[in-house]
Amino acid sequence: MVNNRLSPNTENLSQREQPSEREIDILEAMAEGYTSKEIADRLFISENTVEAHRKSLFYKLGARNVANLIYKAIEQGYIKIKK
């Protein structure tokens, strides 16, 4: 199997790390519709840091796009739907 930057090592997919508290903050903001720039401003971090956390989240949750990321985050209990 070829392992490169674009394809994660599928042998370890079930052993992914859990999202950090900061990553969950970013997930929640993404679910509320905030852009990376807005999230950075709200959390007092750089936009590059937000992008790094987003990339990590896609890997950790095994998501293919933002909609799938939010779906998996809700499904796995990392974020809750506010009523």
XYZ file of N, CA and C in Angstrom:
249
model
N 0.842 -1.184 0.000
C 0.000 0.000 0.000
C 0.889 1.250 0.000
N 0.535 2.211 -0.829
C 1.281 3.459 -0.895
C 0.773 4.384 0.199
N 1.685 4.953 0.968
C 1.310 5.890 2.026
C 1.959 7.230 1.710
N 1.133 8.215 1.375
C 1.663 9.547 1.128
C 0.834 10.558 1.897
N 1.151 11.822 1.730
C 0.464 12.865 2.491
C -1.022 12.917 2.194
N -1.436 12.502 1.012
C -2.840 12.625 0.625
C -3.682 11.424 1.025
N -3.057 10.326 1.404
C -3.840 9.171 1.829
C -3.337 8.702 3.191
N -4.190 8.820 4.230
C -3.755 8.404 5.559
C -3.492 6.906 5.615
N -2.708 6.521 6.565
C -2.416 5.110 6.782
C -3.675 4.444 7.324
N -4.347 3.652 6.496
C -5.624 3.065 6.881
C -5.476 1.974 7.935
N -4.268 1.490 8.160
C -4.063 0.469 9.185
C -4.312 1.024 10.584
N -4.123 2.325 10.779
C -4.261 2.917 12.108
C -5.498 3.796 12.247
N -6.449 3.688 11.319
C -7.608 4.581 11.356
C -8.424 4.421 12.626
N -8.533 3.226 13.182
C -9.332 3.030 14.388
C -8.606 3.523 15.638
N -7.333 3.858 15.503
C -6.552 4.294 16.654
C -6.249 5.792 16.615
N -7.066 6.552 15.906
C -6.841 8.004 15.822
C -6.934 8.636 17.192
N -6.252 9.750 17.341
C -6.336 10.526 18.570
C -7.705 11.178 18.675
N -8.067 11.520 19.872
C -9.298 12.271 20.102
C -9.013 13.749 19.850
N -10.016 14.506 19.385
C -9.804 15.951 19.208
C -9.487 16.631 20.540
N -8.599 17.610 20.487
C -8.254 18.381 21.680
C -9.399 19.340 22.020
N -9.321 19.953 23.191
C -10.344 20.926 23.583
C -10.386 22.082 22.587
N -9.232 22.547 22.126
C -9.174 23.651 21.170
C -9.795 23.233 19.842
N -9.524 22.011 19.424
C -10.118 21.521 18.181
C -11.637 21.440 18.300
N -12.130 21.064 19.454
C -13.580 21.023 19.658
C -14.155 22.437 19.631
N -13.439 23.414 20.189
C -13.868 24.818 20.090
C -14.011 25.211 18.619
N -13.058 24.802 17.827
C -13.071 25.136 16.403
C -14.203 24.397 15.691
N -14.422 23.138 16.027
C -15.546 22.379 15.468
C -16.872 23.083 15.744
N -17.062 23.498 16.979
C -18.308 24.172 17.358
C -18.492 25.454 16.555
N -17.420 26.224 16.410
C -17.508 27.469 15.641
C -17.791 27.183 14.166
N -17.171 26.142 13.625
C -17.445 25.760 12.240
C -18.903 25.379 12.065
N -19.435 24.617 13.024
C -20.834 24.185 12.960
C -21.787 25.375 13.030
N -21.350 26.447 13.677
C -22.166 27.655 13.775
C -22.005 28.540 12.543
N -21.135 28.150 11.601
C -21.002 28.854 10.344
C -19.918 29.906 10.275
N -19.042 29.955 11.263
C -17.966 30.945 11.261
C -16.861 30.547 10.280
N -16.249 31.539 9.650
C -15.109 31.304 8.768
C -13.848 31.113 9.610
N -12.795 30.658 8.974
C -11.517 30.492 9.681
C -11.036 31.819 10.261
N -11.180 32.890 9.500
C -10.773 34.223 9.978
C -11.584 34.618 11.203
N -12.886 34.415 11.165
C -13.747 34.756 12.303
C -13.419 33.900 13.525
N -13.143 32.624 13.295
C -12.773 31.728 14.395
C -11.461 32.194 15.024
N -10.502 32.538 14.182
C -9.209 33.023 14.679
C -9.399 34.261 15.545
N -10.213 35.191 15.082
C -10.474 36.418 15.851
C -11.165 36.115 17.177
N -12.125 35.203 17.164
C -12.867 34.853 18.385
C -11.993 34.155 19.414
N -11.068 33.308 18.933
C -10.247 32.504 19.844
C -8.862 33.109 20.093
N -8.611 34.278 19.501
C -7.329 34.975 19.681
C -6.138 34.119 19.262
N -6.288 33.478 18.104
C -5.218 32.688 17.512
C -5.090 33.104 16.048
N -4.030 32.672 15.383
C -3.857 33.042 13.981
C -4.751 32.190 13.085
N -5.018 32.724 11.912
C -5.817 31.983 10.934
C -5.086 30.706 10.510
N -3.748 30.760 10.451
C -2.961 29.564 10.114
C -3.141 28.475 11.167
N -3.246 28.864 12.425
C -3.463 27.896 13.500
C -4.830 27.250 13.343
N -5.832 28.038 13.018
C -7.174 27.489 12.788
C -7.115 26.472 11.647
N -6.434 26.829 10.564
C -6.332 25.918 9.417
C -5.607 24.627 9.798
N -4.589 24.722 10.624
C -3.873 23.518 11.072
C -4.789 22.625 11.905
N -5.585 23.230 12.788
C -6.537 22.456 13.590
C -7.604 21.819 12.704
N -8.089 22.560 11.720
C -9.089 22.010 10.795
C -8.531 20.788 10.076
N -7.317 20.895 9.579
C -6.680 19.777 8.881
C -6.561 18.562 9.804
N -6.162 18.817 11.036
C -6.046 17.741 12.018
C -7.401 17.090 12.289
N -8.436 17.905 12.370
C -9.787 17.385 12.608
C -10.257 16.480 11.473
N -9.984 16.884 10.240
C -10.366 16.050 9.099
C -9.704 14.685 9.214
N -8.448 14.665 9.597
C -7.747 13.393 9.747
C -8.301 12.589 10.921
N -8.409 13.230 12.081
C -8.839 12.518 13.283
C -10.237 11.934 13.163
N -11.141 12.639 12.488
C -12.513 12.154 12.363
C -12.743 11.395 11.058
N -11.733 11.379 10.191
C -11.857 10.650 8.930
C -12.874 11.274 7.997
N -12.960 12.602 8.001
C -13.959 13.305 7.194
C -13.416 13.686 5.828
N -14.332 13.814 4.870
C -13.957 14.146 3.496
C -14.227 15.597 3.144
N -15.161 16.229 3.827
C -15.490 17.629 3.580
C -16.095 18.210 4.860
N -16.402 19.494 4.849
C -16.870 20.152 6.071
C -18.194 19.560 6.550
N -19.121 19.310 5.636
C -20.410 18.736 6.030
C -20.199 17.383 6.718
N -19.338 16.563 6.147
C -19.047 15.251 6.715
C -18.340 15.375 8.063
N -17.476 16.375 8.191
C -16.773 16.622 9.455
C -17.769 16.957 10.559
N -18.692 17.867 10.285
C -19.689 18.263 11.281
C -20.600 17.084 11.612
N -21.026 16.334 10.608
C -21.865 15.153 10.823
C -21.170 14.162 11.756
N -19.913 13.855 11.463
C -19.173 12.899 12.289
C -18.936 13.432 13.698
N -18.703 14.732 13.828
C -18.496 15.332 15.151
C -19.763 15.211 15.995
N -20.915 15.428 15.381
C -22.192 15.275 16.098
C -22.423 13.812 16.420
N -22.237 12.945 15.428
C -22.449 11.506 15.585
C -21.587 10.921 16.714
N -20.348 11.409 16.836
C -19.429 10.889 17.838
C -19.513 11.641 19.164
N -20.409 12.636 19.239
C -20.645 13.325 20.500
C -19.685 14.435 20.840
N -18.885 14.898 19.863
C -17.947 15.987 20.150
C -18.640 17.348 20.192
N -19.704 17.481 19.429
C -20.509 18.698 19.483
C -21.975 18.321 19.563
N -22.753 19.179 20.168
C -24.190 18.949 20.353
C -24.967 19.964 19.531
N -26.128 19.559 19.054
C -27.007 20.470 18.346
C -27.780 21.270 19.377
N -27.722 22.612 19.245
C -28.427 23.484 20.183
C -29.863 23.635 19.715
N -30.791 23.530 20.667
C -32.213 23.670 20.333
C -32.771 24.935 20.917
